[in-house]
Amino acid sequence: MIRFAVFAGLVSCVGTSGGARADTPPPRPTMWYWHNWTDHAGISHMTKCPVRDFDLKTMSKPAGPQWQDRLKNDHGQVVFTVQPAHWNGAWHPDPKVQWIIPLRGTWYVTAMDGHKVVMGPGDVSLGEDQLSRKDQQGHIGHDAGNVGDGPVELIVVQTDETPTTDRPCRFR
């Protein structure tokens, strides 16, 4: 079974300060991701969602502890992608339930409800619009493309999760 940990570098913890006791861990962090999900009518939406279920532990001894929120998953695949300058993906659903993290450059995702989100390095998006249906304009899933004149580098973690409807922020 593959389990995904929060990517290093997306969460930073500040050490104790002042009069805080050395054995008192810092408060649990909150990270945010954008969830591109589909409702029962087949319309996709973008919702900002929290990730809060962190445990402070080592990933491999003797490394020091770091905050981790492991999302259960049976199978997955990591894909690095470089979108050429001025790339546009047109309207399409994600091929799988997938986490998308920009490494360099800026890109956007526009849901069928018209909500557009612009993301850059450090932002996280969950693509789960596989169950969307064509609307009257012929749009399905989402429209995505690069912002600016350069390429965009992304890491995509595709999962074998079953797509859902009416479940924004299902991973917390």
PDB file of C-alpha atoms in Angstrom:
ATOM      1  CA  MET A   1       0.000   0.000   0.000  1.00  0.00           C
ATOM      2  CA  ILE A   2       1.342   3.423  -0.919  1.00  0.00           C
ATOM      3  CA  ARG A   3       0.670   6.254   1.489  1.00  0.00           C
ATOM      4  CA  PHE A   4       1.437   9.857   0.615  1.00  0.00           C
ATOM      5  CA  ALA A   5       3.034  12.206   3.111  1.00  0.00           C
ATOM      6  CA  VAL A   6       2.814  15.959   2.885  1.00  0.00           C
ATOM      7  CA  PHE A   7       5.615  17.118   0.614  1.00  0.00           C
ATOM      8  CA  ALA A   8       8.649  18.504   2.419  1.00  0.00           C
ATOM      9  CA  GLY A   9       8.933  22.226   2.039  1.00  0.00           C
ATOM     10  CA  LEU A  10       5.184  22.855   1.923  1.00  0.00           C
ATOM     11  CA  VAL A  11       4.978  23.058   5.691  1.00  0.00           C
ATOM     12  CA  SER A  12       7.415  24.912   7.849  1.00  0.00           C
ATOM     13  CA  CYS A  13       7.454  24.844  11.612  1.00  0.00           C
ATOM     14  CA  VAL A  14       8.862  27.577  13.781  1.00  0.00           C
ATOM     15  CA  GLY A  15      10.740  26.414  16.871  1.00  0.00           C
ATOM     16  CA  THR A  16       9.730  27.341  20.373  1.00  0.00           C
ATOM     17  CA  SER A  17      10.494  30.866  21.436  1.00  0.00           C
ATOM     18  CA  GLY A  18      10.849  32.884  24.572  1.00  0.00           C
ATOM     19  CA  GLY A  19       9.488  31.166  27.660  1.00  0.00           C
ATOM     20  CA  ALA A  20       7.950  28.165  25.888  1.00  0.00           C
ATOM     21  CA  ARG A  21       8.983  24.799  27.286  1.00  0.00           C
ATOM     22  CA  ALA A  22      11.369  22.849  25.066  1.00  0.00           C
ATOM     23  CA  ASP A  23       9.239  19.675  25.316  1.00  0.00           C
ATOM     24  CA  THR A  24       6.029  21.421  24.245  1.00  0.00           C
ATOM     25  CA  PRO A  25       5.463  20.914  20.512  1.00  0.00           C
ATOM     26  CA  PRO A  26       4.371  23.890  18.435  1.00  0.00           C
ATOM     27  CA  PRO A  27       0.671  24.031  17.560  1.00  0.00           C
ATOM     28  CA  ARG A  28      -0.492  21.853  14.675  1.00  0.00           C
ATOM     29  CA  PRO A  29      -0.172  23.650  11.359  1.00  0.00           C
ATOM     30  CA  THR A  30      -2.924  24.187   8.829  1.00  0.00           C
ATOM     31  CA  MET A  31      -2.199  23.927   5.120  1.00  0.00           C
ATOM     32  CA  TRP A  32      -4.600  24.755   2.328  1.00  0.00           C
ATOM     33  CA  TYR A  33      -5.402  23.183  -1.036  1.00  0.00           C
ATOM     34  CA  TRP A  34      -7.830  23.950  -3.836  1.00  0.00           C
ATOM     35  CA  HIS A  35     -10.335  21.161  -4.541  1.00  0.00           C
ATOM     36  CA  ASN A  36     -11.829  20.989  -8.039  1.00  0.00           C
ATOM     37  CA  TRP A  37     -14.910  18.860  -7.302  1.00  0.00           C
ATOM     38  CA  THR A  38     -18.201  18.026  -9.034  1.00  0.00           C
ATOM     39  CA  ASP A  39     -21.711  18.428  -7.680  1.00  0.00           C
ATOM     40  CA  HIS A  40     -24.729  16.127  -8.272  1.00  0.00           C
ATOM     41  CA  ALA A  41     -25.696  18.156 -11.360  1.00  0.00           C
ATOM     42  CA  GLY A  42     -22.292  17.514 -12.970  1.00  0.00           C
ATOM     43  CA  ILE A  43     -20.967  21.065 -12.467  1.00  0.00           C
ATOM     44  CA  SER A  44     -17.373  21.488 -11.276  1.00  0.00           C
ATOM     45  CA  HIS A  45     -16.420  23.932  -8.507  1.00  0.00           C
ATOM     46  CA  MET A  46     -13.206  25.192  -6.853  1.00  0.00           C
ATOM     47  CA  THR A  47     -13.212  25.220  -3.026  1.00  0.00           C
ATOM     48  CA  LYS A  48     -10.347  26.173  -0.700  1.00  0.00           C
ATOM     49  CA  CYS A  49      -9.910  23.373   1.855  1.00  0.00           C
ATOM     50  CA  PRO A  50      -7.888  22.957   5.049  1.00  0.00           C
ATOM     51  CA  VAL A  51      -5.500  20.124   5.916  1.00  0.00           C
ATOM     52  CA  ARG A  52      -5.272  19.882   9.706  1.00  0.00           C
ATOM     53  CA  ASP A  53      -4.724  16.266  10.787  1.00  0.00           C
ATOM     54  CA  PHE A  54      -0.970  16.492  11.367  1.00  0.00           C
ATOM     55  CA  ASP A  55       1.153  14.319  13.624  1.00  0.00           C
ATOM     56  CA  LEU A  56       4.636  15.410  14.712  1.00  0.00           C
ATOM     57  CA  LYS A  57       6.922  12.431  14.093  1.00  0.00           C
ATOM     58  CA  THR A  58      10.039  11.379  12.248  1.00  0.00           C
ATOM     59  CA  MET A  59       9.802   9.972   8.741  1.00  0.00           C
ATOM     60  CA  SER A  60      13.021   8.000   9.222  1.00  0.00           C
ATOM     61  CA  LYS A  61      15.117   7.804  12.377  1.00  0.00           C
ATOM     62  CA  PRO A  62      17.366   9.539  13.371  1.00  0.00           C
ATOM     63  CA  ALA A  63      15.855  12.477  11.435  1.00  0.00           C
ATOM     64  CA  GLY A  64      14.042  14.948  13.640  1.00  0.00           C
ATOM     65  CA  PRO A  65      10.265  15.062  13.776  1.00  0.00           C
ATOM     66  CA  GLN A  66       8.244  16.945  11.201  1.00  0.00           C
ATOM     67  CA  TRP A  67       4.541  17.543  10.791  1.00  0.00           C
ATOM     68  CA  GLN A  68       2.917  14.851   8.610  1.00  0.00           C
ATOM     69  CA  ASP A  69      -0.634  14.311   7.405  1.00  0.00           C
ATOM     70  CA  ARG A  70      -0.798  10.974   5.617  1.00  0.00           C
ATOM     71  CA  LEU A  71      -3.619  10.569   3.144  1.00  0.00           C
ATOM     72  CA  LYS A  72      -4.686   6.963   2.718  1.00  0.00           C
ATOM     73  CA  ASN A  73      -4.306   5.658  -0.783  1.00  0.00           C
ATOM     74  CA  ASP A  74      -3.877   2.189  -2.243  1.00  0.00           C
ATOM     75  CA  HIS A  75      -1.995   3.043  -5.423  1.00  0.00           C
ATOM     76  CA  GLY A  76      -0.478   6.102  -6.955  1.00  0.00           C
ATOM     77  CA  GLN A  77       1.851   7.488  -9.561  1.00  0.00           C
ATOM     78  CA  VAL A  78       4.042  10.585  -9.491  1.00  0.00           C
ATOM     79  CA  VAL A  79       4.324  12.537 -12.741  1.00  0.00           C
ATOM     80  CA  PHE A  80       6.597  15.527 -13.338  1.00  0.00           C
ATOM     81  CA  THR A  81       5.324  17.725 -16.149  1.00  0.00           C
ATOM     82  CA  VAL A  82       6.533  20.853 -17.932  1.00  0.00           C
ATOM     83  CA  GLN A  83       3.865  22.823 -19.733  1.00  0.00           C
ATOM     84  CA  PRO A  84       5.405  24.851 -22.586  1.00  0.00           C
ATOM     85  CA  ALA A  85       5.041  28.625 -22.627  1.00  0.00           C
ATOM     86  CA  HIS A  86       1.463  29.712 -23.405  1.00  0.00           C
ATOM     87  CA  TRP A  87       0.134  26.171 -22.827  1.00  0.00           C
ATOM     88  CA  ASN A  88      -3.652  25.873 -22.604  1.00  0.00           C
ATOM     89  CA  GLY A  89      -5.422  22.640 -21.740  1.00  0.00           C
ATOM     90  CA  ALA A  90      -8.882  23.730 -22.902  1.00  0.00           C
ATOM     91  CA  TRP A  91     -11.952  22.249 -21.171  1.00  0.00           C
ATOM     92  CA  HIS A  92     -11.330  18.716 -19.915  1.00  0.00           C
ATOM     93  CA  PRO A  93     -11.803  16.587 -16.781  1.00  0.00           C
ATOM     94  CA  ASP A  94      -8.781  15.360 -14.833  1.00  0.00           C
ATOM     95  CA  PRO A  95      -7.752  11.862 -15.981  1.00  0.00           C
ATOM     96  CA  LYS A  96      -7.594  10.618 -12.360  1.00  0.00           C
ATOM     97  CA  VAL A  97      -8.129  11.995  -8.879  1.00  0.00           C
ATOM     98  CA  GLN A  98      -4.817  13.820  -8.626  1.00  0.00           C
ATOM     99  CA  TRP A  99      -2.850  16.264  -6.510  1.00  0.00           C
ATOM    100  CA  ILE A 100      -1.153  19.025  -8.536  1.00  0.00           C
ATOM    101  CA  ILE A 101       1.653  21.150  -7.090  1.00  0.00           C
ATOM    102  CA  PRO A 102       3.324  23.892  -9.151  1.00  0.00           C
ATOM    103  CA  LEU A 103       7.111  23.890  -8.753  1.00  0.00           C
ATOM    104  CA  ARG A 104       7.912  26.817 -11.062  1.00  0.00           C
ATOM    105  CA  GLY A 105       5.732  29.275 -12.941  1.00  0.00           C
ATOM    106  CA  THR A 106       2.065  30.174 -12.587  1.00  0.00           C
ATOM    107  CA  TRP A 107      -1.017  28.463 -13.984  1.00  0.00           C
ATOM    108  CA  TYR A 108      -4.779  28.773 -13.579  1.00  0.00           C
ATOM    109  CA  VAL A 109      -7.785  26.482 -13.272  1.00  0.00           C
ATOM    110  CA  THR A 110     -11.307  27.666 -14.102  1.00  0.00           C
ATOM    111  CA  ALA A 111     -14.217  25.483 -12.926  1.00  0.00           C
ATOM    112  CA  MET A 112     -17.501  25.177 -14.792  1.00  0.00           C
ATOM    113  CA  ASP A 113     -19.177  27.512 -12.277  1.00  0.00           C
ATOM    114  CA  GLY A 114     -16.786  30.264 -13.453  1.00  0.00           C
ATOM    115  CA  HIS A 115     -14.527  30.282 -10.371  1.00  0.00           C
ATOM    116  CA  LYS A 116     -10.945  30.850 -11.542  1.00  0.00           C
ATOM    117  CA  VAL A 117      -7.955  30.166  -9.276  1.00  0.00           C
ATOM    118  CA  VAL A 118      -4.401  31.236 -10.140  1.00  0.00           C
ATOM    119  CA  MET A 119      -1.697  29.099  -8.499  1.00  0.00           C
ATOM    120  CA  GLY A 120       2.069  29.269  -8.203  1.00  0.00           C
ATOM    121  CA  PRO A 121       4.860  27.449  -6.366  1.00  0.00           C
ATOM    122  CA  GLY A 122       3.696  26.131  -3.007  1.00  0.00           C
ATOM    123  CA  ASP A 123      -0.009  26.069  -3.903  1.00  0.00           C
ATOM    124  CA  VAL A 124      -1.738  22.690  -3.957  1.00  0.00           C
ATOM    125  CA  SER A 125      -4.746  21.592  -5.987  1.00  0.00           C
ATOM    126  CA  LEU A 126      -6.804  18.400  -5.902  1.00  0.00           C
ATOM    127  CA  GLY A 127      -8.329  17.595  -9.296  1.00  0.00           C
ATOM    128  CA  GLU A 128     -11.505  15.524  -8.926  1.00  0.00           C
ATOM    129  CA  ASP A 129     -13.859  16.585 -11.700  1.00  0.00           C
ATOM    130  CA  GLN A 130     -14.088  13.236 -13.524  1.00  0.00           C
ATOM    131  CA  LEU A 131     -17.860  13.029 -12.961  1.00  0.00           C
ATOM    132  CA  SER A 132     -18.609  16.422 -14.507  1.00  0.00           C
ATOM    133  CA  ARG A 133     -20.982  16.560 -17.480  1.00  0.00           C
ATOM    134  CA  LYS A 134     -21.002  18.880 -20.480  1.00  0.00           C
ATOM    135  CA  ASP A 135     -22.946  22.071 -19.869  1.00  0.00           C
ATOM    136  CA  GLN A 136     -24.890  24.090 -22.484  1.00  0.00           C
ATOM    137  CA  GLN A 137     -21.670  25.775 -23.645  1.00  0.00           C
ATOM    138  CA  GLY A 138     -19.949  22.402 -24.124  1.00  0.00           C
ATOM    139  CA  HIS A 139     -17.682  22.918 -21.105  1.00  0.00           C
ATOM    140  CA  ILE A 140     -16.729  19.865 -19.062  1.00  0.00           C
ATOM    141  CA  GLY A 141     -14.353  19.546 -16.109  1.00  0.00           C
ATOM    142  CA  HIS A 142     -12.153  22.617 -16.062  1.00  0.00           C
ATOM    143  CA  ASP A 143     -10.149  24.955 -18.249  1.00  0.00           C
ATOM    144  CA  ALA A 144      -6.469  25.306 -17.351  1.00  0.00           C
ATOM    145  CA  GLY A 145      -3.501  27.155 -18.755  1.00  0.00           C
ATOM    146  CA  ASN A 146      -0.285  28.985 -18.059  1.00  0.00           C
ATOM    147  CA  VAL A 147      -0.057  32.568 -16.862  1.00  0.00           C
ATOM    148  CA  GLY A 148       2.804  34.617 -18.285  1.00  0.00           C
ATOM    149  CA  ASP A 149       5.353  33.886 -20.983  1.00  0.00           C
ATOM    150  CA  GLY A 150       7.326  31.005 -19.464  1.00  0.00           C
ATOM    151  CA  PRO A 151       6.811  27.271 -19.006  1.00  0.00           C
ATOM    152  CA  VAL A 152       5.168  25.865 -15.879  1.00  0.00           C
ATOM    153  CA  GLU A 153       6.667  22.915 -14.011  1.00  0.00           C
ATOM    154  CA  LEU A 154       4.268  20.759 -12.000  1.00  0.00           C
ATOM    155  CA  ILE A 155       4.413  17.618  -9.920  1.00  0.00           C
ATOM    156  CA  VAL A 156       1.250  15.537 -10.266  1.00  0.00           C
ATOM    157  CA  VAL A 157       0.425  12.707  -7.875  1.00  0.00           C
ATOM    158  CA  GLN A 158      -2.246  10.565  -9.521  1.00  0.00           C
ATOM    159  CA  THR A 159      -4.240   8.273  -7.254  1.00  0.00           C
ATOM    160  CA  ASP A 160      -6.595   5.353  -7.668  1.00  0.00           C
ATOM    161  CA  GLU A 161      -9.182   7.059  -5.467  1.00  0.00           C
ATOM    162  CA  THR A 162     -12.748   6.761  -6.731  1.00  0.00           C
ATOM    163  CA  PRO A 163     -14.106  10.179  -7.789  1.00  0.00           C
ATOM    164  CA  THR A 164     -16.987  11.479  -5.686  1.00  0.00           C
ATOM    165  CA  THR A 165     -19.721  14.088  -6.069  1.00  0.00           C
ATOM    166  CA  ASP A 166     -20.958  16.657  -3.561  1.00  0.00           C
ATOM    167  CA  ARG A 167     -17.899  16.163  -1.315  1.00  0.00           C
ATOM    168  CA  PRO A 168     -15.830  19.363  -1.375  1.00  0.00           C
ATOM    169  CA  CYS A 169     -12.814  19.209   0.942  1.00  0.00           C
ATOM    170  CA  ARG A 170     -13.122  15.453   1.406  1.00  0.00           C
ATOM    171  CA  PHE A 171      -9.456  15.165   2.426  1.00  0.00           C
ATOM    172  CA  ARG A 172      -8.824  17.054   5.670  1.00  0.00           C
TER     173      ARG A 172
END
